[in-house]
PDB file of C-alpha atoms and ligand atoms in Angstrom:
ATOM      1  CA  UNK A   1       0.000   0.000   0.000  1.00 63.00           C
ATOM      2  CA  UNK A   2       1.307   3.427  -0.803  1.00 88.00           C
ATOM      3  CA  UNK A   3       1.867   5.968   1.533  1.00 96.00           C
ATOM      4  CA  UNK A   4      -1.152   7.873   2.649  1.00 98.00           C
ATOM      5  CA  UNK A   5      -1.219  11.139   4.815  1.00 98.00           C
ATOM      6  CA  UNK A   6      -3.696  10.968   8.106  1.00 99.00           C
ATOM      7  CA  UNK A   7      -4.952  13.629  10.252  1.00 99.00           C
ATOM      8  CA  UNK A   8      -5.745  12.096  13.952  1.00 99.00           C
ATOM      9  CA  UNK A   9      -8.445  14.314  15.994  1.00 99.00           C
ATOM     10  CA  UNK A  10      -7.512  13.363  19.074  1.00 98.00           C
ATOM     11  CA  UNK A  11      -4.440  12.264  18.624  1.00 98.00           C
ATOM     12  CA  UNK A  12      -3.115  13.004  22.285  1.00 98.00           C
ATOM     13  CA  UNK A  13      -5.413  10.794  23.902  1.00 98.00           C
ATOM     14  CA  UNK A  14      -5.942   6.932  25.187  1.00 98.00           C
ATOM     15  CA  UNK A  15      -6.908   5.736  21.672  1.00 98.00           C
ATOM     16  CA  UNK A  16      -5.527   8.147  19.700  1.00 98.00           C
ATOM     17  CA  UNK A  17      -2.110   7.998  20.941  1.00 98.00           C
ATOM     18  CA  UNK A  18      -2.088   4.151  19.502  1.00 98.00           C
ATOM     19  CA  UNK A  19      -3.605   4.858  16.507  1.00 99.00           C
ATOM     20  CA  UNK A  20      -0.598   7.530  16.074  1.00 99.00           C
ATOM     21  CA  UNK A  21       2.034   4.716  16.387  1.00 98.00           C
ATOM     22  CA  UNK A  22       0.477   2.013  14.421  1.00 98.00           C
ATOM     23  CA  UNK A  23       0.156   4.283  11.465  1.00 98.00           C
ATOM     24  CA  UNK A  24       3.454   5.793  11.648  1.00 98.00           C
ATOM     25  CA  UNK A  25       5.224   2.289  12.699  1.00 98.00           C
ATOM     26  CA  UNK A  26       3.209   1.032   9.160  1.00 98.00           C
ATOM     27  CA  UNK A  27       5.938   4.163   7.518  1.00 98.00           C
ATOM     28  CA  UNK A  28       2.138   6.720   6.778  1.00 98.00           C
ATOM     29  CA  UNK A  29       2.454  10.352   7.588  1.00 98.00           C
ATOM     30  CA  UNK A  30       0.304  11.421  10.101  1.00 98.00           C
ATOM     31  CA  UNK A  31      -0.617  15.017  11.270  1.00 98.00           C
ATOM     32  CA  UNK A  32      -1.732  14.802  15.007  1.00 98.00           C
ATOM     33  CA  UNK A  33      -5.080  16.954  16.101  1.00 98.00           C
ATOM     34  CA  UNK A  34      -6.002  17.992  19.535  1.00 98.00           C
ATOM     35  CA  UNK A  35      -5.724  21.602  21.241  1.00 98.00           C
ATOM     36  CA  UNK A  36      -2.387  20.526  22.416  1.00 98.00           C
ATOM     37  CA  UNK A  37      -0.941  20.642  19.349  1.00 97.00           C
ATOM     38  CA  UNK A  38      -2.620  23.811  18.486  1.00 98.00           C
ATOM     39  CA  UNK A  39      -5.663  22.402  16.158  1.00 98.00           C
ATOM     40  CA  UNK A  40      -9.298  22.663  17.822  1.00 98.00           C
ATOM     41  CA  UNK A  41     -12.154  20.961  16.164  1.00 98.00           C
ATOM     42  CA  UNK A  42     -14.591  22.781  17.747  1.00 98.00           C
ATOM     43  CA  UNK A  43     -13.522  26.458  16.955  1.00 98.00           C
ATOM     44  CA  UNK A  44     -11.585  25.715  13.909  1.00 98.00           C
ATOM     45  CA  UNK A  45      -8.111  26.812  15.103  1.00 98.00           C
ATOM     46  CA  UNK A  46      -5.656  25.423  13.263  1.00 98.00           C
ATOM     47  CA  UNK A  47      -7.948  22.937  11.138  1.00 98.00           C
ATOM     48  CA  UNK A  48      -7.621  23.960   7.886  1.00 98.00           C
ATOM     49  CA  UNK A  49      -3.423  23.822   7.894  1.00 98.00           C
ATOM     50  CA  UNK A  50      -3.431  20.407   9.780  1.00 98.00           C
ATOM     51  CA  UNK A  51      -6.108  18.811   7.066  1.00 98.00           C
ATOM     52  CA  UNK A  52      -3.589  20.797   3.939  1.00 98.00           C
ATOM     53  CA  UNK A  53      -2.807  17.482   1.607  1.00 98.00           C
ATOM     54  CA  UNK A  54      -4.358  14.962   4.491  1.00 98.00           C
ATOM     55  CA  UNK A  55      -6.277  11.692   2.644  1.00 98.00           C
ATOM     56  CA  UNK A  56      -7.847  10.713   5.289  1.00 98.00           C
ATOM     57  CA  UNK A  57      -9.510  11.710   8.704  1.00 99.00           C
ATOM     58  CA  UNK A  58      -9.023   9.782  11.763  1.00 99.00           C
ATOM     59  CA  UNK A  59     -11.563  11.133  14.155  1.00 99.00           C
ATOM     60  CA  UNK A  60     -10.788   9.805  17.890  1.00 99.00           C
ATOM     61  CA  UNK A  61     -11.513  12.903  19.859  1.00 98.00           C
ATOM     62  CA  UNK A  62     -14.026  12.932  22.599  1.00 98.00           C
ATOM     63  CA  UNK A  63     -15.332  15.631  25.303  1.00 97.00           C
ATOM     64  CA  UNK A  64     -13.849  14.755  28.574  1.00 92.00           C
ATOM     65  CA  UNK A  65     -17.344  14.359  30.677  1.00 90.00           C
ATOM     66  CA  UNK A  66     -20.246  11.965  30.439  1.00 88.00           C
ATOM     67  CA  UNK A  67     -23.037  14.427  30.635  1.00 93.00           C
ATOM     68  CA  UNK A  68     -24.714  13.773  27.446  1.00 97.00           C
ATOM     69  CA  UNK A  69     -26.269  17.476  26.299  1.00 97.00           C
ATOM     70  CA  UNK A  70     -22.698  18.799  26.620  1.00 98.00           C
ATOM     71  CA  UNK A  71     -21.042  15.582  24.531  1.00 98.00           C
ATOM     72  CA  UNK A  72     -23.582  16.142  21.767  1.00 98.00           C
ATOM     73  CA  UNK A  73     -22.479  19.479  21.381  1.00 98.00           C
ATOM     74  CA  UNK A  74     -19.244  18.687  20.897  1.00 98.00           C
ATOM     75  CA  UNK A  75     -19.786  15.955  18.434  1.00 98.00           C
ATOM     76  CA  UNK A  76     -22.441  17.755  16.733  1.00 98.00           C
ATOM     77  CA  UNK A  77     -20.288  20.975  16.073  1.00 98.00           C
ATOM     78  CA  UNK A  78     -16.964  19.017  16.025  1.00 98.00           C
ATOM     79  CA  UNK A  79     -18.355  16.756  13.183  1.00 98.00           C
ATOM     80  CA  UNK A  80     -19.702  19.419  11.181  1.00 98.00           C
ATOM     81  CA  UNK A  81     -15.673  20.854  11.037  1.00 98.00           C
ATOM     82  CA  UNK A  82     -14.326  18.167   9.817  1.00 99.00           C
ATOM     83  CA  UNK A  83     -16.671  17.204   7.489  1.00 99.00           C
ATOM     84  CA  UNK A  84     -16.664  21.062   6.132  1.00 98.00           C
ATOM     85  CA  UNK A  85     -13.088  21.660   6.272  1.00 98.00           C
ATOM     86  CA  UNK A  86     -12.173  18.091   5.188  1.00 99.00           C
ATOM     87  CA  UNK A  87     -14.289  18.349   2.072  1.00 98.00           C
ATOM     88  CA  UNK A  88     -12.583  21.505   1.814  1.00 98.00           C
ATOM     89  CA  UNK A  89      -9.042  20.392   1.719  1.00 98.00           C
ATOM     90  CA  UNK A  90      -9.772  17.273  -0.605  1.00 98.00           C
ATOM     91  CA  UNK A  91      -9.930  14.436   1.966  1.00 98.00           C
ATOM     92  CA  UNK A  92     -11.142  11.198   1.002  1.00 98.00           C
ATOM     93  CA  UNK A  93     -12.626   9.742   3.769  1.00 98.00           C
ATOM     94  CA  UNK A  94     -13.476   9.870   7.856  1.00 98.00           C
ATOM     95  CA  UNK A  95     -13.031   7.452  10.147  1.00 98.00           C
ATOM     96  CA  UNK A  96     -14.183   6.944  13.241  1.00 99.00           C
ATOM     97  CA  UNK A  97     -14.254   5.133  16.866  1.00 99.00           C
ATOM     98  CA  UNK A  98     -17.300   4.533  18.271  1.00 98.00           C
ATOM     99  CA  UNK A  99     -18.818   2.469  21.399  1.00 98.00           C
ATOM    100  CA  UNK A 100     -20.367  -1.168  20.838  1.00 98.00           C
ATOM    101  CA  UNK A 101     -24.110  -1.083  21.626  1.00 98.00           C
ATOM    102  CA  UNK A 102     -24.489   2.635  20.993  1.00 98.00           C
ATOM    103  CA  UNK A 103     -27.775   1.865  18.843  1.00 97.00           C
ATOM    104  CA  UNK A 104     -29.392   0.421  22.203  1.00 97.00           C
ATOM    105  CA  UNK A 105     -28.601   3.648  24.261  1.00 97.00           C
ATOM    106  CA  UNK A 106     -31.246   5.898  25.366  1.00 96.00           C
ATOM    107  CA  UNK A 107     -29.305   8.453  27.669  1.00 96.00           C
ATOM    108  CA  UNK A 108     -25.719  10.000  29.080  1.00 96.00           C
ATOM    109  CA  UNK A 109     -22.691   9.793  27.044  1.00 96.00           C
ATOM    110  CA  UNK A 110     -23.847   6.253  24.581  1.00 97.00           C
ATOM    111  CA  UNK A 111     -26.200   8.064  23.601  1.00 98.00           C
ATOM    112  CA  UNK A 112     -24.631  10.837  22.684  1.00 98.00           C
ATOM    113  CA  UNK A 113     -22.207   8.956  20.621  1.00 98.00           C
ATOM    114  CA  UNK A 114     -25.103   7.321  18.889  1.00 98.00           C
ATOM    115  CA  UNK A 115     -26.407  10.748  17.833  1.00 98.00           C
ATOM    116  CA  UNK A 116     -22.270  11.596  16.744  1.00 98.00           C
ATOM    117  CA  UNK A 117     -22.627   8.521  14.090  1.00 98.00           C
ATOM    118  CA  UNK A 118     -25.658  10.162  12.901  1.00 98.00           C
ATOM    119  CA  UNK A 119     -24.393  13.291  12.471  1.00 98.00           C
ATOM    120  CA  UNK A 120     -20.902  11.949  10.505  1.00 98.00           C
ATOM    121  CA  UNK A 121     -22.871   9.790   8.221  1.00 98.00           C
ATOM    122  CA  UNK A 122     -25.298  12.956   7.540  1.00 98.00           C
ATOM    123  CA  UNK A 123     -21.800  15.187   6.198  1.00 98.00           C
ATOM    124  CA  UNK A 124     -20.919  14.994   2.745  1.00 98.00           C
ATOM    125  CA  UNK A 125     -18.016  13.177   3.136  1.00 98.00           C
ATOM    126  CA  UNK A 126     -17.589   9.118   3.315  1.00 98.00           C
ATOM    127  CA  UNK A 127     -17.285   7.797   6.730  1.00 98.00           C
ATOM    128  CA  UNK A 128     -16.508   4.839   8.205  1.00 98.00           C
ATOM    129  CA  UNK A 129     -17.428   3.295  11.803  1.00 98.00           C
ATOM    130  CA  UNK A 130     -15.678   1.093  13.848  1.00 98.00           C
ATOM    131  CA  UNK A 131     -17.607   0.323  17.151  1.00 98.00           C
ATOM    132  CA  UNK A 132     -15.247  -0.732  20.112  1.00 99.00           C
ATOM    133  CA  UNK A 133     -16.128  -2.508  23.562  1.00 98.00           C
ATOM    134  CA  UNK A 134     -14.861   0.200  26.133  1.00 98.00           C
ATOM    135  CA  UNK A 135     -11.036   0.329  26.620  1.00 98.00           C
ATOM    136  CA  UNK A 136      -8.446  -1.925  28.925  1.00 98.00           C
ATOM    137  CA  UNK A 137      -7.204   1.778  29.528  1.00 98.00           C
ATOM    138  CA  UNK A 138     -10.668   3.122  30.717  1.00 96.00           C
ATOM    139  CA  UNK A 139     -10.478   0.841  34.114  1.00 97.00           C
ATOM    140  CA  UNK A 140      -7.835   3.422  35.912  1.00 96.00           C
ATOM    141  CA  UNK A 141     -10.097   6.135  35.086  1.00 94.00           C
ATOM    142  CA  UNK A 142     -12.520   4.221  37.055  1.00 93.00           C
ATOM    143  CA  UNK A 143     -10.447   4.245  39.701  1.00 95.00           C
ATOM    144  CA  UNK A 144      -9.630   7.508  39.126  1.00 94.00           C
ATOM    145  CA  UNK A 145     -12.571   8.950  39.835  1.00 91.00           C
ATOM    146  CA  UNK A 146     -13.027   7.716  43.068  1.00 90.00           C
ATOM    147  CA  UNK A 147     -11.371   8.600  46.057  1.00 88.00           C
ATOM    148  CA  UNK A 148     -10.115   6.480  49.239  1.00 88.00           C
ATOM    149  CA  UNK A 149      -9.426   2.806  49.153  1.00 93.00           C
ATOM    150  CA  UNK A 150     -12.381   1.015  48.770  1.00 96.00           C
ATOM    151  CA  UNK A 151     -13.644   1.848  44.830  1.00 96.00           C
ATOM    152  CA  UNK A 152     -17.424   0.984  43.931  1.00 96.00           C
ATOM    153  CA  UNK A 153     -17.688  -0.552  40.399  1.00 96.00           C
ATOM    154  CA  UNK A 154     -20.973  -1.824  38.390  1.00 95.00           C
ATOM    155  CA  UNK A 155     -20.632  -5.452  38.000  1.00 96.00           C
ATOM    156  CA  UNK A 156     -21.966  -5.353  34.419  1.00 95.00           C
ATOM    157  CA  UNK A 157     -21.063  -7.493  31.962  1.00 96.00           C
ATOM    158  CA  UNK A 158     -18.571  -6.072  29.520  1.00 97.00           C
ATOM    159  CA  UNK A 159     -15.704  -7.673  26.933  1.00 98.00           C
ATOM    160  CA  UNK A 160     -12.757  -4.687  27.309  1.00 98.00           C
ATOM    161  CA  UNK A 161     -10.612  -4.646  24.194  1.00 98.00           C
ATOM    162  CA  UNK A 162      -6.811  -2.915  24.382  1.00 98.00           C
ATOM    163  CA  UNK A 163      -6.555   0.358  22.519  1.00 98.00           C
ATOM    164  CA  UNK A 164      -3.511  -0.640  20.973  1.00 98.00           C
ATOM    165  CA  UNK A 165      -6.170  -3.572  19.336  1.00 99.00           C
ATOM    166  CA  UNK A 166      -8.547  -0.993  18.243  1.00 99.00           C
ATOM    167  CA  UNK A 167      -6.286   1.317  16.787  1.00 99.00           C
ATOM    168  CA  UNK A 168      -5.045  -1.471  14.463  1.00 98.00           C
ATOM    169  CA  UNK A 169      -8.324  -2.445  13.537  1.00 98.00           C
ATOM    170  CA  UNK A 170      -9.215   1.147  12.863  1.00 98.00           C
ATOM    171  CA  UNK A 171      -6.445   2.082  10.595  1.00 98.00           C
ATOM    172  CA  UNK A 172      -6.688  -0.933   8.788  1.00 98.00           C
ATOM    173  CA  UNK A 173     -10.477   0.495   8.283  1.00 98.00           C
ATOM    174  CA  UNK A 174      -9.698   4.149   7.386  1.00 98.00           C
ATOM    175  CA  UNK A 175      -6.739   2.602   4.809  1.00 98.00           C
ATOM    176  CA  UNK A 176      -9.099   0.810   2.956  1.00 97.00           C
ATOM    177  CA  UNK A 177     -10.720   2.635   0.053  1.00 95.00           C
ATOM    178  CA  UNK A 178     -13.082  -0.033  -0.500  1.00 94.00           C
ATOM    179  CA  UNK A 179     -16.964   0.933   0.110  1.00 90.00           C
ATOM    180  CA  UNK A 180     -18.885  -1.587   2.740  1.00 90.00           C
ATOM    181  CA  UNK A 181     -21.561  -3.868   1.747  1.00 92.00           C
ATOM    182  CA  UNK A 182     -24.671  -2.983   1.152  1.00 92.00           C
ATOM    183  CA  UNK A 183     -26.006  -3.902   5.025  1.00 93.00           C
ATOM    184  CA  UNK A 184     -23.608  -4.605   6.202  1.00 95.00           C
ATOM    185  CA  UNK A 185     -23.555  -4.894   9.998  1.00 96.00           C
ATOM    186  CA  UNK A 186     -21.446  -2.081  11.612  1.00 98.00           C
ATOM    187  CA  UNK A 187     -17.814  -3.575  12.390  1.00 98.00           C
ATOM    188  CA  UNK A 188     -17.379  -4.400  16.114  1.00 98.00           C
ATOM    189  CA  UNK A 189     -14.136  -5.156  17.803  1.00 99.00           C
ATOM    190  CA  UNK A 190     -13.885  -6.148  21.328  1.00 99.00           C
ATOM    191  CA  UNK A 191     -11.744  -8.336  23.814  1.00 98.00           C
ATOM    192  CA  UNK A 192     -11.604 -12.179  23.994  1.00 98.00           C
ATOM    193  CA  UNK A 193     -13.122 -12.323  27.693  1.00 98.00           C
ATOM    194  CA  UNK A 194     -16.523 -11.428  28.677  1.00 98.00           C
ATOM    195  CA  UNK A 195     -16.134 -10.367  32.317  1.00 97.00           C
ATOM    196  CA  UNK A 196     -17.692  -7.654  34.609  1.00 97.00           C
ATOM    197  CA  UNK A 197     -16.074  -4.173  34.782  1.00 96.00           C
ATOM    198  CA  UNK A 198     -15.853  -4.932  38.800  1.00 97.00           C
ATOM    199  CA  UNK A 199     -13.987  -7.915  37.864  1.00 98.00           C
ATOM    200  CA  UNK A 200     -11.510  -6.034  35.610  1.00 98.00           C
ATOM    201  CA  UNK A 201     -10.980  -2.767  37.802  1.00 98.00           C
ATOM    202  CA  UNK A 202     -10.134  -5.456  41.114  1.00 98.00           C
ATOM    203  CA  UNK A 203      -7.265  -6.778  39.137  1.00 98.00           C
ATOM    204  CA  UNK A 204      -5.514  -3.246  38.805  1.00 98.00           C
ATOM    205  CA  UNK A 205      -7.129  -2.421  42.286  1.00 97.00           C
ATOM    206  CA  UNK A 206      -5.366  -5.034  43.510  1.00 97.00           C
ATOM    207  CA  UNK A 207      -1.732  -3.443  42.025  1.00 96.00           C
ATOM    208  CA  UNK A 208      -3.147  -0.172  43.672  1.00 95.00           C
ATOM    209  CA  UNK A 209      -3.877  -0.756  47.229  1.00 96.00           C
ATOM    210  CA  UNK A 210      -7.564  -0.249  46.214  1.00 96.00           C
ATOM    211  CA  UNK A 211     -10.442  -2.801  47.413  1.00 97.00           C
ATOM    212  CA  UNK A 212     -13.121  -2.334  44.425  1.00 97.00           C
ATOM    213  CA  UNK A 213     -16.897  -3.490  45.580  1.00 97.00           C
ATOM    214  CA  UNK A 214     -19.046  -4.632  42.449  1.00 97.00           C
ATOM    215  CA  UNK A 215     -22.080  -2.352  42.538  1.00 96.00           C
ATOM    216  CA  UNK A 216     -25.450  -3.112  40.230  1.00 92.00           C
ATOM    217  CA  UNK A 217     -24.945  -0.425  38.128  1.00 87.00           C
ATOM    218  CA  UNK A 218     -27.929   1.633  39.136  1.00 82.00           C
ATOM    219  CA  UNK A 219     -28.444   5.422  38.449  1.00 82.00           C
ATOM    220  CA  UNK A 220     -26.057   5.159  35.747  1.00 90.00           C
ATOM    221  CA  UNK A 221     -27.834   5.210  32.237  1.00 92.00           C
ATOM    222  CA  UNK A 222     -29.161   2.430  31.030  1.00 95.00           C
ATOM    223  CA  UNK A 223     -27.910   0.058  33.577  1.00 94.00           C
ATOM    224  CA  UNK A 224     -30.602  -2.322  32.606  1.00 95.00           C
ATOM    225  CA  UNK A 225     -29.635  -2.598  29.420  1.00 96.00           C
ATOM    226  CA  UNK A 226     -25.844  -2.759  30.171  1.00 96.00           C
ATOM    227  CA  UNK A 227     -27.189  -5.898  32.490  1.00 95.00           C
ATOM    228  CA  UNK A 228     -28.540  -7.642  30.077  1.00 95.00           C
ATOM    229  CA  UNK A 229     -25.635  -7.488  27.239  1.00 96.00           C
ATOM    230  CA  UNK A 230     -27.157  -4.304  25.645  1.00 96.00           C
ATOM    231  CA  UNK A 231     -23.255  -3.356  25.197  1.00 97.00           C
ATOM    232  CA  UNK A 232     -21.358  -6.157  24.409  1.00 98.00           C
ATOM    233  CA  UNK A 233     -20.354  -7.454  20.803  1.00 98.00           C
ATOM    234  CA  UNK A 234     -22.408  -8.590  18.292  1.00 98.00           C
ATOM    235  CA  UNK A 235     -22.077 -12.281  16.433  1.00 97.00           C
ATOM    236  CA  UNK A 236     -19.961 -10.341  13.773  1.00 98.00           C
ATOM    237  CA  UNK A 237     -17.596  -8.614  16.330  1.00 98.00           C
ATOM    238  CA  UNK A 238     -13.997  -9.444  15.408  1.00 98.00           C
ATOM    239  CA  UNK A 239     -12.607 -10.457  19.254  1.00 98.00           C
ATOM    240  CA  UNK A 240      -8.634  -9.843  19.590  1.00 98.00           C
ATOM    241  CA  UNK A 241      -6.294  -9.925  22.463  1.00 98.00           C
ATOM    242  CA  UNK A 242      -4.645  -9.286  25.195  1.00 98.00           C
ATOM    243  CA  UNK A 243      -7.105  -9.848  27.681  1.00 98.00           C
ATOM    244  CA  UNK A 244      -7.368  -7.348  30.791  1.00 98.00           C
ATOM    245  CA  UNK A 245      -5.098  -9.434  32.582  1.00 98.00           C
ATOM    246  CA  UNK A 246      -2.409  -9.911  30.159  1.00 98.00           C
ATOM    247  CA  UNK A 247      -2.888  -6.353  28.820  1.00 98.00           C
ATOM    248  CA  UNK A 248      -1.927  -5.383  32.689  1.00 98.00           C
ATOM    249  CA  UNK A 249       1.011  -7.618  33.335  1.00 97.00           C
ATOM    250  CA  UNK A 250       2.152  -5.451  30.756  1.00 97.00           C
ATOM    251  CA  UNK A 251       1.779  -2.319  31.991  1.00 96.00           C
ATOM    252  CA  UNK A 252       4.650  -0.751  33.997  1.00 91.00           C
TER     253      UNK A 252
HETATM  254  N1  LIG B 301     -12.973   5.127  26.604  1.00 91.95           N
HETATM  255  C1  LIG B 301     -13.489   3.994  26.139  1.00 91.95           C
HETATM  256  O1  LIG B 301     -13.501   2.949  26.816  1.00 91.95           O
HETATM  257  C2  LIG B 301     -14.050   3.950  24.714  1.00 91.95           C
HETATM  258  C3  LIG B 301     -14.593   2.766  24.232  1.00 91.95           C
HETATM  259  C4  LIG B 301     -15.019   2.689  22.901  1.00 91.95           C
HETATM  260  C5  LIG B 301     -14.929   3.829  22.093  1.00 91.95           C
HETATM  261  N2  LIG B 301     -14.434   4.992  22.600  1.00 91.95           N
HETATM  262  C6  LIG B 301     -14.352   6.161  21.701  1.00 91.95           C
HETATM  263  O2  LIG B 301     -12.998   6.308  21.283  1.00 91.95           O
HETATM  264  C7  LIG B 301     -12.717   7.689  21.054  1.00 91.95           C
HETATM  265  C8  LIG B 301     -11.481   8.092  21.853  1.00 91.95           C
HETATM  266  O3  LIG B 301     -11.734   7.935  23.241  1.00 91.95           O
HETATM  267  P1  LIG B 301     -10.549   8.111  24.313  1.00 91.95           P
HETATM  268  O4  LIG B 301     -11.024   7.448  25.564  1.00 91.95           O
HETATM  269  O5  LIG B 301      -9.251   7.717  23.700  1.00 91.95           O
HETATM  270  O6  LIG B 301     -10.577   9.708  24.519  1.00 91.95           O
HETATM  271  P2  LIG B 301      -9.617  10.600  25.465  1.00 91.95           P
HETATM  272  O7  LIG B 301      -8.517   9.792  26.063  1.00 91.95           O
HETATM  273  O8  LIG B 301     -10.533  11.365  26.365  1.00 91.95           O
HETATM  274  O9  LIG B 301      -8.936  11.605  24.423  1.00 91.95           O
HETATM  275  C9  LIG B 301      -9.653  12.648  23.848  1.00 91.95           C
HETATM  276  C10 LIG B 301      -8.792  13.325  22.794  1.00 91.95           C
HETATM  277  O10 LIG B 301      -9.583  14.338  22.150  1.00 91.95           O
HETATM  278  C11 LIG B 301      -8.813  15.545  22.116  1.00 91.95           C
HETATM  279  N3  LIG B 301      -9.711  16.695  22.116  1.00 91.95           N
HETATM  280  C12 LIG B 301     -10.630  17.043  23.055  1.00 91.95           C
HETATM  281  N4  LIG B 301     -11.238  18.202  22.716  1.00 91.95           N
HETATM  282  C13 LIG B 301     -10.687  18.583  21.503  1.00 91.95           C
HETATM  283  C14 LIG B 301     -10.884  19.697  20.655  1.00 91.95           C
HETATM  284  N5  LIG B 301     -11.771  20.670  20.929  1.00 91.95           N
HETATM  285  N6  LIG B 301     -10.151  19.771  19.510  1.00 91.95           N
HETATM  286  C15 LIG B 301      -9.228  18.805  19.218  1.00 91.95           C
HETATM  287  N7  LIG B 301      -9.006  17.726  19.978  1.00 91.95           N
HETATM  288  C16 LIG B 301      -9.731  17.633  21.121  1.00 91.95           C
HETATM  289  C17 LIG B 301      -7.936  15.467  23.368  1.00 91.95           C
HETATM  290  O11 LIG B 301      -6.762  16.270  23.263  1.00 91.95           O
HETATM  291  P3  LIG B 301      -6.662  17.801  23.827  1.00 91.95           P
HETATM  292  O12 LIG B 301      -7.211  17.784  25.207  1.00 91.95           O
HETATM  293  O13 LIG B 301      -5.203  18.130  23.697  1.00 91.95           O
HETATM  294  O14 LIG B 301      -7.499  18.634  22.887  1.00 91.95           O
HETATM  295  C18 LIG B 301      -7.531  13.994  23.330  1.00 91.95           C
HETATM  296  O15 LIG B 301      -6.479  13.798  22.414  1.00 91.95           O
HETATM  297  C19 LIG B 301     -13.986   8.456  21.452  1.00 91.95           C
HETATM  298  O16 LIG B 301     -14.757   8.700  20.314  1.00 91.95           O
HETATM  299  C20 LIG B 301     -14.706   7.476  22.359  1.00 91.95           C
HETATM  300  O17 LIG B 301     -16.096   7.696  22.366  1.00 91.95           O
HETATM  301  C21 LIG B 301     -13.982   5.073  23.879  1.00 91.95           C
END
């Protein structure tokens, strides 16, 4: 495959920071996005220079809060920039990380993500989803947000998948210049180990000196679904390793 230039939106963060290496370790030029390198999608600062000869659009930028009025806006006015100054500069293509089971959410931040697929596949450019189970990375910021040493975690089912995984998948997905099926389900790539998010976050308690309690999930949005599988991987999900366990014993 030839060489291709890529613009990552969110380039600084836990996926995008992957998706940075596996497309420059695969010898691509990429032009990294995110208001610490002086581009904003949401104002505009800086767009049009960093998209200047791009191919293709990487979008893996998200607003830092789960509140979902406040995530739409972002995704609303962030996807209407890069669609506008992508078409703009000549760019091919978007693609772009989503969250498995987004079509059964109803509220908070899912939901807002569903509406952010809407709203990319609505610009006039070509875009391309790749739906991922929620991160190995995202268990510390469960942690995180919690203080003391005893954490409270929903037990609900999920199948975590490593960014490093996703970002392969996903550049392998915005490389391709081929056009999906015709119905084709949405692509779906997730972990090889179904096992609660309580489960998962008292393994890297564990390294922390924190004892997490498995909650039932309730008051967070659609808990009931979550309980039920709503969120994990479909019969066409492609499942890839490490699991959360392996992915830790690698982690400094
Ligand atoms: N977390 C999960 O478990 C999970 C699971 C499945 C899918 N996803 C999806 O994967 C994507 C990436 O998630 P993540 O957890 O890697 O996000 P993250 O760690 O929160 O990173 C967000 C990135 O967006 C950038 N950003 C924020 N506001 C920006 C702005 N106005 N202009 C330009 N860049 C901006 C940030 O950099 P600056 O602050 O420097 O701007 C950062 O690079 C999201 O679409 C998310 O919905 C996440």
């Amino acid at each position: 495959m030839s060489t291709m230039k890529l613009a990552v939106a969110g380039a600084t963060g836990r996926l995008g920071r992957h998706v940075v290496d596996v497309l420059t370790e695969r010898g691509h030029q990429v032009v990294p996005m995110s208001r610490a390198t002086g581009v904003d999608i949401v104002t505009g600062a800086g767009l049009a220079e960093a998209l200047a000869g791009a191919d293709v659009i990487i979008d893996v930028a998200s607003w830092h809060a789960s509140e979902q009025e406040a995530a739409t806006d972002f995704f609303r006015t962030s996807a209407r920039n890069l669609h506008e100054y992508g078409r703009r500069a000549g760019v091919a293509r978007i693609a772009v990380a989503s969250i498995i089971g987004v079509g059964n959410a109803t509220a908070g931040f899912l939901a807002a993500k569903k509406t952010h697929e809407e709203l990319l596949l609505s610009g006039p450019l070509p875009v391309r989803i790749l739906r991922a189970a929620q991160f190995h990375e995202f268990v510390g910021q469960l942690l995180d947000w919690q203080q003391g040493d005893v954490a409270y975690i929903p037990a609900l089912p999920s199948q975590l998948v490593a960014c490093r995984t996703v970002a392969g998948e996903l550049a392998d997905l915005a490389l391709d210049p081929g056009e999906p099926a015709a119905g084709a389900p949405i692509p779906e790539i997730a972990g090889p180990r179904k096992e609660t998010l309580a489960e998962a976050a008292a393994l890297l308690g564990a390294r922390r000196g924190v004892k997490v309690v498995g909650v039932d999930g309730s008051g967070m949005p659609d808990a009931e679904i979550a309980a039920e599988g709503g969120f994990l991987p479909g019969p066409h999900a492609k499942l890839a390793g490490p699991t959360f366990r392996e992915w830790l014993d690698t982690q400094p």
